[in-house]
CSV table of C-alpha atoms in Angstrom, one decimal:
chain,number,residue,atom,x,y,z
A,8,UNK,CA,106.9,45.4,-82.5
A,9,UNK,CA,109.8,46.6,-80.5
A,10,UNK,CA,110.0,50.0,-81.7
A,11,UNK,CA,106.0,50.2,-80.2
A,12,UNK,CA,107.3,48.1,-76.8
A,13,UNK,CA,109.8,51.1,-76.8
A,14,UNK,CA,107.6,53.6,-77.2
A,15,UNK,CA,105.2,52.3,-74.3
A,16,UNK,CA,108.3,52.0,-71.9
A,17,UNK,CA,109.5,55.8,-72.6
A,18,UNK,CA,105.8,57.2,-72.0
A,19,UNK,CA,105.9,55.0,-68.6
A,20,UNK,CA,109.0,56.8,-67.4
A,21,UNK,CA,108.1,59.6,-68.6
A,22,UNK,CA,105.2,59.9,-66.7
A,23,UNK,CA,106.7,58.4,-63.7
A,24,UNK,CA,109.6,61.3,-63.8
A,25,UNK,CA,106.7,64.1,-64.1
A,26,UNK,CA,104.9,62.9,-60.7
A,27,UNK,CA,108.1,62.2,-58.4
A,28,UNK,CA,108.9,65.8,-59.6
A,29,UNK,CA,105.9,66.7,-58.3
A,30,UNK,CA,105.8,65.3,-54.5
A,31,UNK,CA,107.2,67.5,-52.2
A,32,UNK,CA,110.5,66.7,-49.5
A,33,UNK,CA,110.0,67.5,-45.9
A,34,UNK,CA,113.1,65.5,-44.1
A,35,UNK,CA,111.3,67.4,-40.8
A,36,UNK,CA,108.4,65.1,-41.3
A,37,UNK,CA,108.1,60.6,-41.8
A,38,UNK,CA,106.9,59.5,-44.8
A,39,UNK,CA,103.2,58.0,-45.2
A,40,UNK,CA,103.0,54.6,-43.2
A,41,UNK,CA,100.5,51.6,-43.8
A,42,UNK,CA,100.5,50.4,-40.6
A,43,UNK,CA,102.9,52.6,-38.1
A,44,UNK,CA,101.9,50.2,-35.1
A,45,UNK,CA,104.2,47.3,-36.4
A,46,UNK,CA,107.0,49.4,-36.6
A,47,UNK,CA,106.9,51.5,-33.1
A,48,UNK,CA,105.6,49.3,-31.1
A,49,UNK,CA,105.9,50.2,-27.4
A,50,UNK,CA,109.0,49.5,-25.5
A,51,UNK,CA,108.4,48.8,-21.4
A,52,UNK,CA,111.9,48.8,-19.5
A,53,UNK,CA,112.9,45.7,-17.6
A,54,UNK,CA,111.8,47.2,-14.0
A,55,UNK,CA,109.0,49.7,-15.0
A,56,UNK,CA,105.6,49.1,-14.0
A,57,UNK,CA,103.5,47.8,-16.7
A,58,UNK,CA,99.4,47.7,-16.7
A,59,UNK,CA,99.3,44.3,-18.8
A,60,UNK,CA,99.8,42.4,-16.0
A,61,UNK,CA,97.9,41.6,-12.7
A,62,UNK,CA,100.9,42.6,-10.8
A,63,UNK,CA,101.6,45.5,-12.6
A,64,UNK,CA,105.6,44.6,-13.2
A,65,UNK,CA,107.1,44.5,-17.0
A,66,UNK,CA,109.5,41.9,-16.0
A,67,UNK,CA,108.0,38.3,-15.5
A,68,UNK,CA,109.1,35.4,-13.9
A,69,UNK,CA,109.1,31.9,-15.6
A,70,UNK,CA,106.0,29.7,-16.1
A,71,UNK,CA,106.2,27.3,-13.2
A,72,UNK,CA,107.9,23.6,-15.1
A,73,UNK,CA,109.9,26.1,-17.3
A,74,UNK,CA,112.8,24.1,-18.1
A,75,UNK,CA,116.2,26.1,-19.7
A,76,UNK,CA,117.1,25.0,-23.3
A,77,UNK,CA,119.3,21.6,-23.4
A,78,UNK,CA,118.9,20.9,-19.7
A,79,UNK,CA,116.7,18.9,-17.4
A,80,UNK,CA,115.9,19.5,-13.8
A,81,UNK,CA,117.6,18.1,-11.1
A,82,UNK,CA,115.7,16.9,-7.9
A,83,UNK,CA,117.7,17.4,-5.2
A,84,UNK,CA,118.4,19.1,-2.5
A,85,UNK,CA,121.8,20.6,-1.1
A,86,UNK,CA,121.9,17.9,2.2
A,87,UNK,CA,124.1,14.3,2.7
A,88,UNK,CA,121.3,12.6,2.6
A,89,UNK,CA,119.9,14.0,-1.3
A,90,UNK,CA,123.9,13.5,-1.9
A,91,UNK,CA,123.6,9.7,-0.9
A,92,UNK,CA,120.8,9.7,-3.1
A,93,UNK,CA,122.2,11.1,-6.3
A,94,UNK,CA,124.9,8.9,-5.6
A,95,UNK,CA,122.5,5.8,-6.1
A,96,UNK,CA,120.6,7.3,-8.3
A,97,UNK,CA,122.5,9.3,-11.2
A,98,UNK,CA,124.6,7.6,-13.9
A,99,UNK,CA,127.6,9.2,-15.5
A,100,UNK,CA,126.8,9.4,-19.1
A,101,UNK,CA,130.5,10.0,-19.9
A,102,UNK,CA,131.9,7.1,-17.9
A,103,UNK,CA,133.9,4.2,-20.2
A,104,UNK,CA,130.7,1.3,-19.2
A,105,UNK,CA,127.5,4.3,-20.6
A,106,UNK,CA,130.1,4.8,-23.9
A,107,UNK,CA,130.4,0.8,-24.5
A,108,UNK,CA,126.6,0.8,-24.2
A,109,UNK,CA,125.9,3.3,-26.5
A,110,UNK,CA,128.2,2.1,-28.9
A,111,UNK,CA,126.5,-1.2,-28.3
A,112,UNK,CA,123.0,0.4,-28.9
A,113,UNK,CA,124.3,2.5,-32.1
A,114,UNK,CA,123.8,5.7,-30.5
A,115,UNK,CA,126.8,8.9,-30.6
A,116,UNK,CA,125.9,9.9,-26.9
A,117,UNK,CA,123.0,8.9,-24.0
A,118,UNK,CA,121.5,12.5,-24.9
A,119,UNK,CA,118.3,11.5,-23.3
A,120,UNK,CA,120.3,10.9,-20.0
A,121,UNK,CA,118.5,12.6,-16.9
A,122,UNK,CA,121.8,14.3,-16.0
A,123,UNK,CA,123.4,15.3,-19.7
A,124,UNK,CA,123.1,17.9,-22.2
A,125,UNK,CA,120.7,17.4,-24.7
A,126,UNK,CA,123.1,18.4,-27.4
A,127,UNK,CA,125.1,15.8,-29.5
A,128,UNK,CA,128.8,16.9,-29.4
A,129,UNK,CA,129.9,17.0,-33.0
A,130,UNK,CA,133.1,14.2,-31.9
A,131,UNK,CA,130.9,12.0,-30.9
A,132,UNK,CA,128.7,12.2,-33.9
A,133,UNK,CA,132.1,12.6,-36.1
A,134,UNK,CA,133.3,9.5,-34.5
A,135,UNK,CA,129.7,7.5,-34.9
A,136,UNK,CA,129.5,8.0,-38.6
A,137,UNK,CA,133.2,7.4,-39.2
A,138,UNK,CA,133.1,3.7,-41.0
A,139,UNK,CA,134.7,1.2,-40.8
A,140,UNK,CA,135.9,2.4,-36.6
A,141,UNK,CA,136.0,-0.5,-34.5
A,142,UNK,CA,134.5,-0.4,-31.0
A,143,UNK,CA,137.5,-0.2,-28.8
A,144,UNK,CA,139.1,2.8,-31.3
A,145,UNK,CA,135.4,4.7,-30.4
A,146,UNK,CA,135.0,3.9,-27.0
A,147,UNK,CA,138.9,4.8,-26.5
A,148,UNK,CA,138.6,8.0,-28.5
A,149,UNK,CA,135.9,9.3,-26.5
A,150,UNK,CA,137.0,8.7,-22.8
A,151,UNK,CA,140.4,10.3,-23.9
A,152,UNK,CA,138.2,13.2,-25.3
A,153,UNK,CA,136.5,13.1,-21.8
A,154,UNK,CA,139.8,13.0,-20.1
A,155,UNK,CA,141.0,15.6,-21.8
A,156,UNK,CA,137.8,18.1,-20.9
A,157,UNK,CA,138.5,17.1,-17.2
A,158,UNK,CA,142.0,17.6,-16.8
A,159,UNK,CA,140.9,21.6,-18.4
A,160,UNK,CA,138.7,22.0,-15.7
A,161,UNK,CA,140.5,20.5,-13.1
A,162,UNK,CA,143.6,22.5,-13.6
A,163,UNK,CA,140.9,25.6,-14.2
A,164,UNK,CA,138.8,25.3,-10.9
A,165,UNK,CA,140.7,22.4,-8.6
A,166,UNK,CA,144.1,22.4,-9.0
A,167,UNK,CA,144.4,25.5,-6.2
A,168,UNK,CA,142.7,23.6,-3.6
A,169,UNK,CA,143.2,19.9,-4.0
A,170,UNK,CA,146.7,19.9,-5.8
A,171,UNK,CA,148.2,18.4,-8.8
A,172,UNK,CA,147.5,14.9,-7.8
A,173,UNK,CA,144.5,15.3,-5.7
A,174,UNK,CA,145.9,14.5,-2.4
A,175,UNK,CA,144.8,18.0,-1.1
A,176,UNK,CA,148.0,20.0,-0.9
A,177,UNK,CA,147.4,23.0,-3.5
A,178,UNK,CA,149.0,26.1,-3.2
A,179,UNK,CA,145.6,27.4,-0.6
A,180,UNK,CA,146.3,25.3,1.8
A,181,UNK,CA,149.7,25.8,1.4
A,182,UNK,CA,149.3,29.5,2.5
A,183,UNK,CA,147.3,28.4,5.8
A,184,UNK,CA,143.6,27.8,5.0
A,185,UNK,CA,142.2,24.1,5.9
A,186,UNK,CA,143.1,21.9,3.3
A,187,UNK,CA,140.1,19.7,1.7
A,188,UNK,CA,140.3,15.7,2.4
A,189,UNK,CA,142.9,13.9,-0.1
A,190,UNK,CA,140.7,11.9,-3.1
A,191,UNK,CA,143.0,9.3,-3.2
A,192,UNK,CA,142.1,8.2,0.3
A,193,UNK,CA,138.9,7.8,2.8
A,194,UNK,CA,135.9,8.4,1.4
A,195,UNK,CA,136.4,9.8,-1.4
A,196,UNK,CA,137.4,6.2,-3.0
A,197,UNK,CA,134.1,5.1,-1.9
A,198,UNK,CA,132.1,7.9,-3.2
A,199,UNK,CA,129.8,7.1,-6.4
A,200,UNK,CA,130.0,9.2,-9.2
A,201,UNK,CA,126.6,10.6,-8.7
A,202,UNK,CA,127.6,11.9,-5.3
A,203,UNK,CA,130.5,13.4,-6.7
A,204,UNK,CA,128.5,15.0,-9.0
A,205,UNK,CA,126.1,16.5,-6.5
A,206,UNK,CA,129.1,17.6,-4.3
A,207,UNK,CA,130.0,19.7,-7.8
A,208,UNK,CA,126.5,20.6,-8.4
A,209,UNK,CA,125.4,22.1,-4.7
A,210,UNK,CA,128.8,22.4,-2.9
A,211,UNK,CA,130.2,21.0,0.4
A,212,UNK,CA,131.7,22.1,3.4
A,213,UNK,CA,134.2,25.3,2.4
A,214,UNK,CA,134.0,23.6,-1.6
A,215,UNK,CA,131.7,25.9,-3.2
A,216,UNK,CA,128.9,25.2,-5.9
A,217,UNK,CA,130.2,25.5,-9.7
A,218,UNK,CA,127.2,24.6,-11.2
A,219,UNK,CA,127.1,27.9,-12.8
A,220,UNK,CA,130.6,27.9,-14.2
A,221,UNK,CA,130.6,24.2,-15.8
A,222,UNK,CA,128.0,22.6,-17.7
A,223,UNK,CA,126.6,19.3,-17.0
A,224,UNK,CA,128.9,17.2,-19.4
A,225,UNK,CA,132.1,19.0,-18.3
A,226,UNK,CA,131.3,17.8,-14.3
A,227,UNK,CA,130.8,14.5,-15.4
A,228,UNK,CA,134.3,14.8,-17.5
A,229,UNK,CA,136.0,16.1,-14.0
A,230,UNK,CA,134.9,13.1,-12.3
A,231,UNK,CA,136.8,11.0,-15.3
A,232,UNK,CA,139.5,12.6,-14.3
A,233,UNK,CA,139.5,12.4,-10.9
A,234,UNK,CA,139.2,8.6,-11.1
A,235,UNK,CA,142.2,8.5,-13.3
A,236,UNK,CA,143.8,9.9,-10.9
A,237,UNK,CA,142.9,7.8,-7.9
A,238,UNK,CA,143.9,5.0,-10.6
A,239,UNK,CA,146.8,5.9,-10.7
A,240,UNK,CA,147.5,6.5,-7.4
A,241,UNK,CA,149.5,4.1,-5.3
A,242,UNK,CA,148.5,1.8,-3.0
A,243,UNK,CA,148.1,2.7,0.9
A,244,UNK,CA,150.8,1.2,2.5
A,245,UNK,CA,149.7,-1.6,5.1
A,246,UNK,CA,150.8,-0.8,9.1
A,247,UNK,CA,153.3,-3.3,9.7
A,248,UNK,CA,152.5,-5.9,12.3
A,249,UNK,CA,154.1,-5.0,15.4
A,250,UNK,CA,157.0,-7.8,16.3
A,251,UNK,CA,157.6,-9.4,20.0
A,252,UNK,CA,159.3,-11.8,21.5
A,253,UNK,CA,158.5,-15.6,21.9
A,254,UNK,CA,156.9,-17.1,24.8
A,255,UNK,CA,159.1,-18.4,27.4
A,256,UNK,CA,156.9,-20.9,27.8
A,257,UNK,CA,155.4,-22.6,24.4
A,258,UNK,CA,151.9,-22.5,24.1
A,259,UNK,CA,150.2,-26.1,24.6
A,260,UNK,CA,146.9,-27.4,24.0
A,261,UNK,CA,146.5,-28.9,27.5
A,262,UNK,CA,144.0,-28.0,29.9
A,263,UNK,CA,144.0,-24.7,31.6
A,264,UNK,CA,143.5,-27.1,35.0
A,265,UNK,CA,146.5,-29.1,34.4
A,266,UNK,CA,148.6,-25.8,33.3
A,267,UNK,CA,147.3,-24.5,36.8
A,268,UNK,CA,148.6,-27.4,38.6
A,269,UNK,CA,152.2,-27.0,36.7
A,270,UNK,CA,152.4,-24.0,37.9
A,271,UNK,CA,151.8,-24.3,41.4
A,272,UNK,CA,153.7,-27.2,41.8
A,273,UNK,CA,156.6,-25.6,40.4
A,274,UNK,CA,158.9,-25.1,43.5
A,275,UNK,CA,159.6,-21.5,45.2
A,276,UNK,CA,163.0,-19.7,45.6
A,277,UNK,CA,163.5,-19.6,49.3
A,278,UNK,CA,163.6,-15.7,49.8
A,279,UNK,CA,166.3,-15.0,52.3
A,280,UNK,CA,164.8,-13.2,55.6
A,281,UNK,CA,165.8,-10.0,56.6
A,282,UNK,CA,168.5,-9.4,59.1
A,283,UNK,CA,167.2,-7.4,62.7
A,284,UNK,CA,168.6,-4.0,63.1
A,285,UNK,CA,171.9,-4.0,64.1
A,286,UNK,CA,173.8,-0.9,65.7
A,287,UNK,CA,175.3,0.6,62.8
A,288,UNK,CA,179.6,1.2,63.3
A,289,UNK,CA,180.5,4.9,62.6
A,290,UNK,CA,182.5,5.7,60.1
A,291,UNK,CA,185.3,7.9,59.6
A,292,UNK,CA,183.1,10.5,57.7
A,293,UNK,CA,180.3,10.2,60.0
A,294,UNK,CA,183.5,11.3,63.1
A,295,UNK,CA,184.5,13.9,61.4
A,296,UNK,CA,180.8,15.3,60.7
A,297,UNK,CA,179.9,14.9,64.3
A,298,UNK,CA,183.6,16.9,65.2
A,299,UNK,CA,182.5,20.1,63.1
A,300,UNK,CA,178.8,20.1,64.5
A,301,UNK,CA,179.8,20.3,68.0
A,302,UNK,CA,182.9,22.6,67.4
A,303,UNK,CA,180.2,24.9,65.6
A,304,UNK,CA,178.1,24.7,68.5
A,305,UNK,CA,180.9,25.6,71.3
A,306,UNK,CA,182.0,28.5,69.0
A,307,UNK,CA,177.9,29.9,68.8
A,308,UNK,CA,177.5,29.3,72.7
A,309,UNK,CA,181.0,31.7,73.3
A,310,UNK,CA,179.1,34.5,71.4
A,311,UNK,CA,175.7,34.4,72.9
A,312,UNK,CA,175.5,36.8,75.7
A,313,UNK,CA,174.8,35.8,79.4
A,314,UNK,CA,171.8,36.5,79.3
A,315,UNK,CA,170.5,34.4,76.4
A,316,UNK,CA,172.3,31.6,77.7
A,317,UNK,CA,169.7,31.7,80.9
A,318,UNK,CA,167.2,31.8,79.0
A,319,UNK,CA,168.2,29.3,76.8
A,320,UNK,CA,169.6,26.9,79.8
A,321,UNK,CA,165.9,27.6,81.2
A,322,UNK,CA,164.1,26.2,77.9
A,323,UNK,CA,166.5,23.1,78.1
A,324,UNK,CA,165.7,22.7,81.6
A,325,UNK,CA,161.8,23.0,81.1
A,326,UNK,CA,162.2,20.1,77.9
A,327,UNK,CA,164.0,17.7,80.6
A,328,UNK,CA,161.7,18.3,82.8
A,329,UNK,CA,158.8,17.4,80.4
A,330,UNK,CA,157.7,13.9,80.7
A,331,UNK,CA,159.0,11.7,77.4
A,332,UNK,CA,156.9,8.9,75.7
A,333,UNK,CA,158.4,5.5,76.3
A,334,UNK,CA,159.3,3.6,73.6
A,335,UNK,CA,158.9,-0.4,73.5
A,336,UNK,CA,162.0,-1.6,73.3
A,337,UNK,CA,162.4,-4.2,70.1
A,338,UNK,CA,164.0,-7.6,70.8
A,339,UNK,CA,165.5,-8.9,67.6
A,340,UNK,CA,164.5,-12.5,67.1
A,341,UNK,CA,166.8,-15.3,66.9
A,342,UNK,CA,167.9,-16.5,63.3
A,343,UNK,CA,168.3,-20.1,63.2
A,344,UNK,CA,170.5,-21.3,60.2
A,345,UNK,CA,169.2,-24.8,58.6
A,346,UNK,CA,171.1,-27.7,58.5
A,347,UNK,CA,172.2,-28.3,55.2
């Protein structure tokens, strides 16, 4: 039986030998092909026109609704008021509350969360399948894991602008450009997360958008961060009330009409009355003074030619001449001095 089996198998190659010899080789030329159309099909270049479509373009845009693997749209707009509204309206998935409720709920991450990936990151589901974990070691775990991602990023992208601690004094404004408003202060402690995450998402002010360098899940792990930081931030200082003196008077609860009445029957000072003008004595200096001026004024009339001392005796003569206003005389009135 297996000499004949032998025998078939030889023939067989035999004959398989003698027709391969017999096909010719032309390398110049393909071999025979079924169908040729499955292998070269046509090739259209990104920006070459293309008659398959009504527009006659190769490159298409997306079917309106198209929605990019693991994300969901966001409906907003890049103004305060659509920043309010995320604020009010978007939950951080990431924040130490959404991890005790889906702990609670038996669930590794809120996937299904309008604002988060739709991918399960493998700690969380490492973490959820762990037994015997209690619920403080998983919640813990994963806001340090959290943490962690947003101190990356914020050194990464923040750091330069806002500063180690987030009071706004990085090394930009450092070398003279406006620096950004502290976070541990104003409104930034009032902010939601929400609104801090549409301030990442579309930008604000000089901050620019990086919604195309972080994902979803690493914003919302930048805004852990940034809350442990204002956390551990300390307090404002209160202004210190500014101190005066004491009433000379104490405060009473009396009436304002008997106060009144107090006061103006308090008696006056008598205020002593001026004394009337009285010829004042010269002095000494006042001698002296009057000495040099007319000494000065003999010694200018002895160089002033003849002839400008006509003229100048003229002028007096004219000013004598001219008629002077009279003056009321004052009469100082008698002081009378009473009797003690």
């Amino acid at each position: 039986m297996m000499n004949r089996t032998n025998t078939v198998l030889a023939v067989l190659l035999v004959v398989v030998v003698v027709m391969t010899a017999g096909v010719g080789v032309d390398y110049s030329k393909p071999n025979i092909e079924i169908l040729p159309d499955m292998k070269y099909t046509p090739a259209w270049e990104a920006f070459a026109a293309n008659p398959n479509f009504a527009d006659g373009r190769t490159m298409q845009p997306p079917v309106p609704g198209t929605i990019a693997r693991g994300q969901l749209p966001l409906y907003y707009t890049a103004t305060k008021e659509d920043a309010v509204r995320a604020g009010e309206e978007l939950v951080n998935p990431v924040s130490r509350s959404a991890i005790e409720a889906a702990v609670d709920a038996d669930v590794a991450e809120p996937a299904a969360s309008a604002v988060g990936s739709l991918d399960m990151k493998p700690e969380a589901s490492e973490l959820s399948a762990s037994p015997g974990t209690s619920k403080e070691t998983i919640v813990s775990e994963r806001f340090a894991a959290s943490l962690e991602r947003g101190s990356k990023v914020y050194v990464t992208y923040c750091i330069s602008c806002h500063g180690p601690k987030g009071a706004g004094d990085g090394l930009v404004p450092q070398r003279g450009f406006p620096p950004p408003p502290s976070m541990l202060t104003g409104k930034s402690l009032q902010m939601k997360d929400g609104q801090l995450f549409h301030i990442l998402t579309y930008g604000q002010g000089s901050m620019a958008p990086f919604a195309s360098q972080l994902s979803r899940d690493l914003r919302w792990d930048v805004i852990n961060y940034v809350r442990d930081l204002q956390s551990k931030a300390p307090p404002v200082p209160e202004t210190a009330p500014v101190e005066t003196e004491a009433p000379s008077t104490p405060l009473t609860d009396e009436p304002a009409s008997q106060v009144k009445a107090e006061v103006t029957a308090t008696p006056k000072m008598p205020v002593p009355e001026p004394e009337p003008n009285a010829p004042s004595q010269p002095t000494e200096e006042t001698k002296a003074t009057d000495d040099k001026a007319t000494a000065t004024t003999e010694t200018e009339e002895s160089k002033t030619p003849p002839n400008e001392l006509r003229d100048a005796s003229a002028d007096d003569a004219a000013k004598t001449e001219a008629p002077q206003p009279e003056v009321p005389a004052v009469t100082p009135e008698p002081t009378t001095e009473s009797e003690g």
